[in-house]
Short mmCIF file of C-alpha atoms in Angstrom, two decimals:
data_model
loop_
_atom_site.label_atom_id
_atom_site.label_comp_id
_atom_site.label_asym_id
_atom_site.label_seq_id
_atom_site.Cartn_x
_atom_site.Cartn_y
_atom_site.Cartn_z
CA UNK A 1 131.40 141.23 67.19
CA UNK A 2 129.52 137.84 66.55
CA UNK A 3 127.72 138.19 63.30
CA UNK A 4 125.77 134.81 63.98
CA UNK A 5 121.80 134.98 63.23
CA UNK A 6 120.08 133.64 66.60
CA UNK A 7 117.33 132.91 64.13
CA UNK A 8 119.24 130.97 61.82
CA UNK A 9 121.54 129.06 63.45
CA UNK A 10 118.34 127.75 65.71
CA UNK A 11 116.60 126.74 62.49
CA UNK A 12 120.59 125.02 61.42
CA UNK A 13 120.41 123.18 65.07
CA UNK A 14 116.62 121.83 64.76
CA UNK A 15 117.43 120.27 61.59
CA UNK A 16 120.67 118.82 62.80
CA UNK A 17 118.67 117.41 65.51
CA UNK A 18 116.31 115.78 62.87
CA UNK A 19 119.10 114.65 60.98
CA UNK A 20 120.84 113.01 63.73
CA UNK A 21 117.01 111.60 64.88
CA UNK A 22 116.60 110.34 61.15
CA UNK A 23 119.86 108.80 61.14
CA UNK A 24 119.57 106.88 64.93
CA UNK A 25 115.94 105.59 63.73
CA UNK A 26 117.26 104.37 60.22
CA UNK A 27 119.80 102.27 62.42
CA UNK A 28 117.55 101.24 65.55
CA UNK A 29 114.57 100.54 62.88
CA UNK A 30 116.89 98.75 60.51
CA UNK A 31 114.82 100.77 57.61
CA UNK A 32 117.49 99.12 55.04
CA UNK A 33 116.20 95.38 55.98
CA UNK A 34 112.35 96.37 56.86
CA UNK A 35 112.18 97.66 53.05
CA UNK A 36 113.85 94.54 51.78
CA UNK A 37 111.55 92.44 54.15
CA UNK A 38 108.24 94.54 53.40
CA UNK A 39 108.94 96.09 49.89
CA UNK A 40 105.01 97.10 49.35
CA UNK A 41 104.89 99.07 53.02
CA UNK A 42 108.20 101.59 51.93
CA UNK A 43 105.85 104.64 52.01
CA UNK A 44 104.12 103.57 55.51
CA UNK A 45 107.58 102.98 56.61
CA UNK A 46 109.01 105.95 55.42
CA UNK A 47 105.79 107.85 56.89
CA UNK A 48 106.41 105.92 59.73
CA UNK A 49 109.94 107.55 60.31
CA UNK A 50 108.53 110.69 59.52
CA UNK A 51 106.16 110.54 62.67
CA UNK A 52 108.74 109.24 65.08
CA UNK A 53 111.12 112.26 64.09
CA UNK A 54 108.07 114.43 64.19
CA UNK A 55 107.53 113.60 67.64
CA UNK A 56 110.40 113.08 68.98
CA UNK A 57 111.69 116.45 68.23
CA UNK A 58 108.85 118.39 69.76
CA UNK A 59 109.34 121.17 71.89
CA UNK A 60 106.25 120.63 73.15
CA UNK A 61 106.10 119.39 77.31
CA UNK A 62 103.26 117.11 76.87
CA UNK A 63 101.45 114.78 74.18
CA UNK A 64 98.35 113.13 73.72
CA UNK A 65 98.49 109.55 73.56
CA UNK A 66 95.23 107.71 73.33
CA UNK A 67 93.64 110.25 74.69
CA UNK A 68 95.79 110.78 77.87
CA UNK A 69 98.56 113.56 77.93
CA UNK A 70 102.09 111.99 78.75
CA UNK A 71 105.20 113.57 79.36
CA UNK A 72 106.95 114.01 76.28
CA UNK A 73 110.12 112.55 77.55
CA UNK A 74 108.23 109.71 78.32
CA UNK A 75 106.69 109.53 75.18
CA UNK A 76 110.73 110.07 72.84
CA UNK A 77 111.98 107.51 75.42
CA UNK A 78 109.30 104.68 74.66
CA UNK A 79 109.91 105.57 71.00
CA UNK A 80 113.32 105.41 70.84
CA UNK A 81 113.12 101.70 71.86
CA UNK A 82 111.58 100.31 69.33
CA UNK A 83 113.31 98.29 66.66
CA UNK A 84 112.56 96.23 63.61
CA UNK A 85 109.55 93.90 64.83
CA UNK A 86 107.79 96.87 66.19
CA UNK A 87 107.20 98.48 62.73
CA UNK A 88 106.40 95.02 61.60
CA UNK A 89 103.83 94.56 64.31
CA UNK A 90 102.34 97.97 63.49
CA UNK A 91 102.23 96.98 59.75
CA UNK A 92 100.48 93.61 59.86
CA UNK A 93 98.11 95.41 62.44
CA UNK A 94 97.55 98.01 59.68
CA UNK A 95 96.84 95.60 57.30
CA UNK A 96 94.22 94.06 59.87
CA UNK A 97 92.12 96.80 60.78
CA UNK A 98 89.49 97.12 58.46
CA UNK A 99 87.70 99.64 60.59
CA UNK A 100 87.55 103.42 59.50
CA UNK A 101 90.35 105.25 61.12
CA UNK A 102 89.19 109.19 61.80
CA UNK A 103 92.57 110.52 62.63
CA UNK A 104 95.35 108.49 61.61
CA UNK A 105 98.59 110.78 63.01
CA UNK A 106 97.05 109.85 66.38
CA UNK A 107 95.49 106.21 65.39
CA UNK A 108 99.56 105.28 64.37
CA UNK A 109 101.18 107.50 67.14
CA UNK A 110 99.51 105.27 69.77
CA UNK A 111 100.06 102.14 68.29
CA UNK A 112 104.18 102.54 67.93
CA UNK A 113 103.96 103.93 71.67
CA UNK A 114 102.01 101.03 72.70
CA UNK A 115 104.14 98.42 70.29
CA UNK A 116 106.62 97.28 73.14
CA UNK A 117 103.64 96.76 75.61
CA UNK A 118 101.06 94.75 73.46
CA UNK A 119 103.08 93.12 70.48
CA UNK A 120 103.97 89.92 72.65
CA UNK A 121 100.26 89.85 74.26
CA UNK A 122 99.28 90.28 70.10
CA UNK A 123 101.14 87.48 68.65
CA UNK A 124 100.43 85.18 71.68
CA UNK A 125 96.67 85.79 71.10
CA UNK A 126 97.17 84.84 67.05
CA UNK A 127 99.09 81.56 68.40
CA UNK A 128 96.47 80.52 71.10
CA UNK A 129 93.64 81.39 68.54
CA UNK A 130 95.53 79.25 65.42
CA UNK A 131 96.19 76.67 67.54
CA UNK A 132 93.16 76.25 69.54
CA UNK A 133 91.19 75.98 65.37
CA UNK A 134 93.78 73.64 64.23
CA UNK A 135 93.66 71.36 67.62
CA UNK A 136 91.52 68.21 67.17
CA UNK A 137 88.14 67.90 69.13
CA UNK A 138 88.25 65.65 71.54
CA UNK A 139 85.43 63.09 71.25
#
């Protein structure tokens, strides 16, 4: 007779998964160096992780992303791509945004889905914008 609790050993194999998704975002987010390289942001960072485990452990079939409702395999794939200058990105754009944010979980959930897509188009703005005010008038 198998003496195994269904109930238990699901609750054992959810947080193995969230182990094994806290330990493949430590590596792929190189948490050890983005703590060294952004020492005051550790708790964002940390939250950060949080989130990404959060949501990419869902059983859910569907989640709202800026408004829209996406696959959620769509969704844990996009996430699980992001590395080190992604959380960067989202930092420094935390540190920008000086407008009131009403619900952050969703606020920072669609900016590391986004991060891939816009990060490039973000710094390439900053560069054009620097470099157009530091560019001598012609005259």
């Amino acid at each position: 007779m198998n003496n195994t609790n269904p109930i238990l050993s699901d609750e054992s194999e959810k947080m193995k998964n969230r182990e094994l998704l806290e330990e493949y975002f430590s590596c792929s987010l190189e948490i050890d160096l983005l703590l060294r390289l952004c020492p005051d942001d550790e708790d964002t960072i940390y939250q950060i992780v949080d989130m990404l485990v959060d949501t990419c452990s869902t059983k859910r079939k569907m989640l709202r992303i800026a408004g829209d409702d996406k696959p959620t395999e769509v969704v844990r794939s996009r996430l699980k791509k992001l590395n080190a200058d992604h959380i960067r990105f989202v930092l420094d754009s935390l540190a920008e945004n000086t407008a009131p944010v009403r619900n952050m979980k969703q606020y920072l959930l669609a900016m590391l889905y986004n991060a891939p897509t816009t990060m490039n188009l973000y710094y390439q703005n900053k560069t054009n914008h620097d470099f157009a005010r530091g560019s001598p008038k012609a005259g």
